[in-house]
Amino acid sequence: MSLRRLPPGFREENIDLDTEEFFVNMGPQHPSTHGALRLALRLDGETIIEVVPHFGYIHRGIEKQAESMSYLQYIALSDRQDYLTAIQNNWGVCLALEKGLGIGVPERGEYIRVMLAELGRIASHLVFYACFGGDLGGQTALLFGFKEREMIHDILDEVTGSRLTTNFFRPGGSVHDVPDTFIPRVTSFLKHLEKTMVDYERFLSTNIIVLERTKGIGILSKEDAIAYGCSGPVLRASGVSYDVRKNDPYGIYSQLDFNVPVTYNGDTYDRYVVRIAEIHESIKILRQCIKQFPEGPYRGQEKASIRLKPGSYYSATETAKGLYATYVVAVSGDKPYRIHTRGPSFANLAALNTMVQGHKISDLVSILATLDPVIPEIDR
Amino acid sequence: MGIMNAVPGLLDPIPGGKHLVNMLDYVANWARANSLWPLTYGTSCCAIEMMSSSMARYDIARFGSEVFRASPRQADLFIIAGTITSKMAPALQMLWEQIPGPKYAIAMGACTISGGPFMYDNYSVIRGANTLIPVDVFIPGCPPRPEALFHGLLTLRDKILRESFRNPWKEGEAIDQPYADRWSEASKAWAELEKIKDEEQAEARRQFKENNPDYKSPYKAVRVKKDAFPEVPRPEAPLIGLSATDLFSIALEQDSSITLYNSDSNEISPDRPNDMPLDIIVSKEKYVELISFLKNDERTNLNYLIDVTAVDWESHFDVITQLMSIEKGHKLFVRVSLPKDDSIEEEKRATSILAEIPSISHLYPAAEWKEREVFDMFGIHFENHPDERRLFVDHDFKGYPLRKDFTHPHIMKRPV
């Protein structure tokens, strides 16, 4: 035991320092920490020895609040966890509730769900593209990413009535049907996106500055990725082909033809590449859905009130960030006894400390951008 | 603005001096109102809309506010975008104090007005930004659209244009203005109008009944027809990885005392749905052994920890470890039932640790933070945990929020 006291969270280790040891605080108000995340850094000069994240600056007690809300009211709160793909959170909650109610979704309802979820995935990955480019110092990428995202928001606005917090799915389907303009608008958007994605990739994927700053930076090995419970693009960039849509299919994903992009280096660049490839896969899924979009009812029969049979229910979905699992414990009545959310960002961020060791602070920013965390989903 | 504030006193007595002061006001206000530099501060959903509004489609640069500053010392507009929690509140106040005056604050979104969707039954959200710092403009919405933000910005611009060196900017001006009283006046007036309306309607109803004693309303409640939407059965889920029976028999090899959760017998029924993972109960003493066996056994290979969570039943805690095999895809929930410590006095129960369980963070590094969360929310101590601190709430927070006996002034007690 040494005499000096380390700040909370840091491990007592004897390290040969090249220069002086520094402790630097980053956040909770910082443009590169993607919201209210606070990182405590232990530095040797500018080289990072250890990172200790501190949470709770946006801890809103959603799980406690859910215990005094009905199941349907909770769907609105799930929007506010991962607000970049709120529609996918709705799906995750509804899937767990459907298990408890023992109901399914008609075919058209499933197609609406898949299409909106994939649009949400593209929107989230475009924000990633924008923030990743912005964090590397490229203002152009920041403007690019948000440009196409607005078109998705126009579609979501028309269908759900809201840009970000959609609150659209219900157990057994959705609130209402999609308008007639939905399919033509998605078609024209995809046509536009495919063209612009060429520009986007040319701008970052082969940019020498980006390559220099991302290749071989923040390597996460396959073993570490599994051990830390990473999921989504972070896991797949490390060479593990696990996608809930493929390995544990829900909805109609088992009937659709798409690939799971996997890369094997596990560095910052690979995590970027996986997300860009996922945008292309989402476009592929959307094209199939447009071709097969069926007529018929968009939702199953309405229940007077949502009352789950006593028991516990679990659902797993793949959001843009990774494995989003909802665990519902029902006892009686129309309120949950306990709802727990397993957010992907929380587990992904656990691997941050192993990834940044030996890198500079500027690399920490780009590594954090490729983890793509949404802090309210971590803190809940 | 020290010296400039003395200008009206000097110039007003001189003939034509008043006009000079007015001109100075005009120039200063023009400069201030048209280039408000916002601070880059955003905690949640509203921050994304704030970013959207500064991007190509909406282009906040049209109103002179495109220069988002990361340092409060360079900013003069504080757009409070997103929920404020009790842990964030001191940081927010410090940021406000670091902004040099004249400075303005816009509270964006329902959370910063009243707590918004998190107003009721919540222990951590601050009910409104105006309880912390003086706010000039409130923008409702959850989240407000970029157009709404621009409306708020233009409202603030109008407010700045009315400023004068005769009545210079001072901090806390918004709080001095009795906007809260205006609200109570308005609601009083509204209640009076409602009362008059109710009386008139009651009178009209009474007269109608007198004139038409045999009247029967043709109104019927609108109901959705039962056959409008079909009853869709739940689709059967495919079996992934090992079946529940196989998993249970393998787990029984290691520990013969394990039992199935929510089942009287130890036999798995054949019509059990595939999409609900197997849930087994293990004793506290054999918990780590069993997890270690299941992780390393080649047949089960449960190498991926989904989550560690807990449920507070009145008499005991359940700690649930959710495991998965990333290669094969099957899932297994391992449940440990922990009786609550009865030796602690009634008054201290809510704020003290009531149960303990061995940690599995040496097997799964992912468990470290998940166990910290369970410790933080339920007050369950994890033995041999490398870093057991509060995770989400403040380090000096009293009580464990997700327990059923947790009390807070904002959380209403309801009959179960």
mmCIF file with all atom_site columns, N, CA, C and O in Angstrom, chain A residues 222-246:
data_model
loop_
_atom_site.group_PDB
_atom_site.id
_atom_site.type_symbol
_atom_site.label_atom_id
_atom_site.label_alt_id
_atom_site.label_comp_id
_atom_site.label_asym_id
_atom_site.label_entity_id
_atom_site.label_seq_id
_atom_site.pdbx_PDB_ins_code
_atom_site.Cartn_x
_atom_site.Cartn_y
_atom_site.Cartn_z
_atom_site.occupancy
_atom_site.B_iso_or_equiv
_atom_site.pdbx_formal_charge
_atom_site.auth_seq_id
_atom_site.auth_comp_id
_atom_site.auth_asym_id
_atom_site.auth_atom_id
_atom_site.pdbx_PDB_model_num
ATOM 1   N N  . LYS A 1 222 ? -10.722 -10.865 -30.045 1.00 0.00 ? 222 LYS A N  1
ATOM 2   C CA . LYS A 1 222 ? -11.964 -11.632 -30.058 1.00 0.00 ? 222 LYS A CA 1
ATOM 3   C C  . LYS A 1 222 ? -12.314 -12.102 -28.641 1.00 0.00 ? 222 LYS A C  1
ATOM 4   O O  . LYS A 1 222 ? -13.463 -12.019 -28.210 1.00 0.00 ? 222 LYS A O  1
ATOM 5   N N  . GLU A 1 223 ? -11.287 -12.583 -27.908 1.00 0.00 ? 223 GLU A N  1
ATOM 6   C CA . GLU A 1 223 ? -11.529 -13.107 -26.559 1.00 0.00 ? 223 GLU A CA 1
ATOM 7   C C  . GLU A 1 223 ? -12.031 -12.002 -25.633 1.00 0.00 ? 223 GLU A C  1
ATOM 8   O O  . GLU A 1 223 ? -12.973 -12.195 -24.860 1.00 0.00 ? 223 GLU A O  1
ATOM 9   N N  . ASP A 1 224 ? -11.380 -10.823 -25.738 1.00 0.00 ? 224 ASP A N  1
ATOM 10  C CA . ASP A 1 224 ? -11.796 -9.702  -24.888 1.00 0.00 ? 224 ASP A CA 1
ATOM 11  C C  . ASP A 1 224 ? -13.210 -9.254  -25.220 1.00 0.00 ? 224 ASP A C  1
ATOM 12  O O  . ASP A 1 224 ? -13.993 -8.941  -24.326 1.00 0.00 ? 224 ASP A O  1
ATOM 13  N N  . ALA A 1 225 ? -13.510 -9.221  -26.513 1.00 0.00 ? 225 ALA A N  1
ATOM 14  C CA . ALA A 1 225 ? -14.834 -8.751  -26.925 1.00 0.00 ? 225 ALA A CA 1
ATOM 15  C C  . ALA A 1 225 ? -15.920 -9.633  -26.335 1.00 0.00 ? 225 ALA A C  1
ATOM 16  O O  . ALA A 1 225 ? -16.964 -9.139  -25.887 1.00 0.00 ? 225 ALA A O  1
ATOM 17  N N  . ILE A 1 226 ? -15.681 -10.964 -26.318 1.00 0.00 ? 226 ILE A N  1
ATOM 18  C CA . ILE A 1 226 ? -16.680 -11.867 -25.741 1.00 0.00 ? 226 ILE A CA 1
ATOM 19  C C  . ILE A 1 226 ? -16.687 -11.725 -24.224 1.00 0.00 ? 226 ILE A C  1
ATOM 20  O O  . ILE A 1 226 ? -17.748 -11.673 -23.595 1.00 0.00 ? 226 ILE A O  1
ATOM 21  N N  . ALA A 1 227 ? -15.494 -11.649 -23.630 1.00 0.00 ? 227 ALA A N  1
ATOM 22  C CA . ALA A 1 227 ? -15.417 -11.602 -22.169 1.00 0.00 ? 227 ALA A CA 1
ATOM 23  C C  . ALA A 1 227 ? -16.094 -10.354 -21.607 1.00 0.00 ? 227 ALA A C  1
ATOM 24  O O  . ALA A 1 227 ? -16.727 -10.409 -20.569 1.00 0.00 ? 227 ALA A O  1
ATOM 25  N N  . TYR A 1 228 ? -15.950 -9.219  -22.306 1.00 0.00 ? 228 TYR A N  1
ATOM 26  C CA . TYR A 1 228 ? -16.563 -7.989  -21.804 1.00 0.00 ? 228 TYR A CA 1
ATOM 27  C C  . TYR A 1 228 ? -18.020 -7.858  -22.208 1.00 0.00 ? 228 TYR A C  1
ATOM 28  O O  . TYR A 1 228 ? -18.652 -6.858  -21.916 1.00 0.00 ? 228 TYR A O  1
ATOM 29  N N  . GLY A 1 229 ? -18.542 -8.851  -22.901 1.00 0.00 ? 229 GLY A N  1
ATOM 30  C CA . GLY A 1 229 ? -19.958 -8.820  -23.251 1.00 0.00 ? 229 GLY A CA 1
ATOM 31  C C  . GLY A 1 229 ? -20.287 -7.792  -24.310 1.00 0.00 ? 229 GLY A C  1
ATOM 32  O O  . GLY A 1 229 ? -21.392 -7.258  -24.327 1.00 0.00 ? 229 GLY A O  1
ATOM 33  N N  . CYS A 1 230 ? -19.325 -7.491  -25.187 1.00 0.00 ? 230 CYS A N  1
ATOM 34  C CA . CYS A 1 230 ? -19.610 -6.545  -26.266 1.00 0.00 ? 230 CYS A CA 1
ATOM 35  C C  . CYS A 1 230 ? -20.621 -7.162  -27.225 1.00 0.00 ? 230 CYS A C  1
ATOM 36  O O  . CYS A 1 230 ? -20.761 -8.376  -27.305 1.00 0.00 ? 230 CYS A O  1
ATOM 37  N N  . SER A 1 231 ? -21.306 -6.309  -27.955 1.00 0.00 ? 231 SER A N  1
ATOM 38  C CA . SER A 1 231 ? -22.265 -6.820  -28.924 1.00 0.00 ? 231 SER A CA 1
ATOM 39  C C  . SER A 1 231 ? -22.357 -5.828  -30.069 1.00 0.00 ? 231 SER A C  1
ATOM 40  O O  . SER A 1 231 ? -21.786 -4.750  -30.026 1.00 0.00 ? 231 SER A O  1
ATOM 41  N N  . GLY A 1 232 ? -23.092 -6.231  -31.094 1.00 0.00 ? 232 GLY A N  1
ATOM 42  C CA . GLY A 1 232 ? -23.292 -5.346  -32.227 1.00 0.00 ? 232 GLY A CA 1
ATOM 43  C C  . GLY A 1 232 ? -22.034 -5.193  -33.054 1.00 0.00 ? 232 GLY A C  1
ATOM 44  O O  . GLY A 1 232 ? -21.178 -6.072  -33.068 1.00 0.00 ? 232 GLY A O  1
ATOM 45  N N  . PRO A 1 233 ? -21.894 -4.054  -33.715 1.00 0.00 ? 233 PRO A N  1
ATOM 46  C CA . PRO A 1 233 ? -20.730 -3.851  -34.591 1.00 0.00 ? 233 PRO A CA 1
ATOM 47  C C  . PRO A 1 233 ? -19.389 -3.987  -33.864 1.00 0.00 ? 233 PRO A C  1
ATOM 48  O O  . PRO A 1 233 ? -18.406 -4.399  -34.482 1.00 0.00 ? 233 PRO A O  1
ATOM 49  N N  . VAL A 1 234 ? -19.339 -3.666  -32.584 1.00 0.00 ? 234 VAL A N  1
ATOM 50  C CA . VAL A 1 234 ? -18.073 -3.777  -31.853 1.00 0.00 ? 234 VAL A CA 1
ATOM 51  C C  . VAL A 1 234 ? -17.628 -5.233  -31.783 1.00 0.00 ? 234 VAL A C  1
ATOM 52  O O  . VAL A 1 234 ? -16.460 -5.565  -31.964 1.00 0.00 ? 234 VAL A O  1
ATOM 53  N N  . LEU A 1 235 ? -18.584 -6.126  -31.528 1.00 0.00 ? 235 LEU A N  1
ATOM 54  C CA . LEU A 1 235 ? -18.275 -7.556  -31.454 1.00 0.00 ? 235 LEU A CA 1
ATOM 55  C C  . LEU A 1 235 ? -17.937 -8.091  -32.832 1.00 0.00 ? 235 LEU A C  1
ATOM 56  O O  . LEU A 1 235 ? -16.978 -8.856  -33.004 1.00 0.00 ? 235 LEU A O  1
ATOM 57  N N  . ARG A 1 236 ? -18.690 -7.664  -33.841 1.00 0.00 ? 236 ARG A N  1
ATOM 58  C CA . ARG A 1 236 ? -18.484 -8.216  -35.178 1.00 0.00 ? 236 ARG A CA 1
ATOM 59  C C  . ARG A 1 236 ? -17.195 -7.714  -35.810 1.00 0.00 ? 236 ARG A C  1
ATOM 60  O O  . ARG A 1 236 ? -16.602 -8.390  -36.628 1.00 0.00 ? 236 ARG A O  1
ATOM 61  N N  . ALA A 1 237 ? -16.734 -6.524  -35.398 1.00 0.00 ? 237 ALA A N  1
ATOM 62  C CA . ALA A 1 237 ? -15.466 -6.035  -35.924 1.00 0.00 ? 237 ALA A CA 1
ATOM 63  C C  . ALA A 1 237 ? -14.301 -6.826  -35.368 1.00 0.00 ? 237 ALA A C  1
ATOM 64  O O  . ALA A 1 237 ? -13.213 -6.810  -35.919 1.00 0.00 ? 237 ALA A O  1
ATOM 65  N N  . SER A 1 238 ? -14.527 -7.535  -34.242 1.00 0.00 ? 238 SER A N  1
ATOM 66  C CA . SER A 1 238 ? -13.457 -8.349  -33.666 1.00 0.00 ? 238 SER A CA 1
ATOM 67  C C  . SER A 1 238 ? -13.503 -9.789  -34.158 1.00 0.00 ? 238 SER A C  1
ATOM 68  O O  . SER A 1 238 ? -12.832 -10.649 -33.612 1.00 0.00 ? 238 SER A O  1
ATOM 69  N N  . GLY A 1 239 ? -14.316 -10.071 -35.143 1.00 0.00 ? 239 GLY A N  1
ATOM 70  C CA . GLY A 1 239 ? -14.286 -11.388 -35.760 1.00 0.00 ? 239 GLY A CA 1
ATOM 71  C C  . GLY A 1 239 ? -15.283 -12.377 -35.204 1.00 0.00 ? 239 GLY A C  1
ATOM 72  O O  . GLY A 1 239 ? -15.165 -13.565 -35.440 1.00 0.00 ? 239 GLY A O  1
ATOM 73  N N  . VAL A 1 240 ? -16.272 -11.909 -34.430 1.00 0.00 ? 240 VAL A N  1
ATOM 74  C CA . VAL A 1 240 ? -17.311 -12.806 -33.933 1.00 0.00 ? 240 VAL A CA 1
ATOM 75  C C  . VAL A 1 240 ? -18.582 -12.532 -34.710 1.00 0.00 ? 240 VAL A C  1
ATOM 76  O O  . VAL A 1 240 ? -19.093 -11.416 -34.691 1.00 0.00 ? 240 VAL A O  1
ATOM 77  N N  . SER A 1 241 ? -19.063 -13.542 -35.407 1.00 0.00 ? 241 SER A N  1
ATOM 78  C CA . SER A 1 241 ? -20.263 -13.337 -36.212 1.00 0.00 ? 241 SER A CA 1
ATOM 79  C C  . SER A 1 241 ? -21.478 -13.629 -35.352 1.00 0.00 ? 241 SER A C  1
ATOM 80  O O  . SER A 1 241 ? -22.016 -14.730 -35.369 1.00 0.00 ? 241 SER A O  1
ATOM 81  N N  . TYR A 1 242 ? -21.883 -12.661 -34.551 1.00 0.00 ? 242 TYR A N  1
ATOM 82  C CA . TYR A 1 242 ? -23.104 -12.836 -33.774 1.00 0.00 ? 242 TYR A CA 1
ATOM 83  C C  . TYR A 1 242 ? -24.017 -11.647 -34.012 1.00 0.00 ? 242 TYR A C  1
ATOM 84  O O  . TYR A 1 242 ? -23.681 -10.512 -33.688 1.00 0.00 ? 242 TYR A O  1
ATOM 85  N N  . ASP A 1 243 ? -25.145 -11.922 -34.609 1.00 0.00 ? 243 ASP A N  1
ATOM 86  C CA . ASP A 1 243 ? -26.164 -10.910 -34.841 1.00 0.00 ? 243 ASP A CA 1
ATOM 87  C C  . ASP A 1 243 ? -27.483 -11.533 -34.428 1.00 0.00 ? 243 ASP A C  1
ATOM 88  O O  . ASP A 1 243 ? -27.820 -12.620 -34.893 1.00 0.00 ? 243 ASP A O  1
ATOM 89  N N  . VAL A 1 244 ? -28.195 -10.881 -33.522 1.00 0.00 ? 244 VAL A N  1
ATOM 90  C CA . VAL A 1 244 ? -29.438 -11.474 -33.020 1.00 0.00 ? 244 VAL A CA 1
ATOM 91  C C  . VAL A 1 244 ? -30.405 -11.726 -34.174 1.00 0.00 ? 244 VAL A C  1
ATOM 92  O O  . VAL A 1 244 ? -31.146 -12.704 -34.182 1.00 0.00 ? 244 VAL A O  1
ATOM 93  N N  . ARG A 1 245 ? -30.383 -10.864 -35.177 1.00 0.00 ? 245 ARG A N  1
ATOM 94  C CA . ARG A 1 245 ? -31.291 -11.031 -36.307 1.00 0.00 ? 245 ARG A CA 1
ATOM 95  C C  . ARG A 1 245 ? -31.033 -12.349 -37.038 1.00 0.00 ? 245 ARG A C  1
ATOM 96  O O  . ARG A 1 245 ? -31.919 -12.931 -37.641 1.00 0.00 ? 245 ARG A O  1
ATOM 97  N N  . LYS A 1 246 ? -29.766 -12.812 -37.009 1.00 0.00 ? 246 LYS A N  1
ATOM 98  C CA . LYS A 1 246 ? -29.403 -14.023 -37.730 1.00 0.00 ? 246 LYS A CA 1
ATOM 99  C C  . LYS A 1 246 ? -29.381 -15.236 -36.789 1.00 0.00 ? 246 LYS A C  1
ATOM 100 O O  . LYS A 1 246 ? -29.885 -16.298 -37.123 1.00 0.00 ? 246 LYS A O  1
#
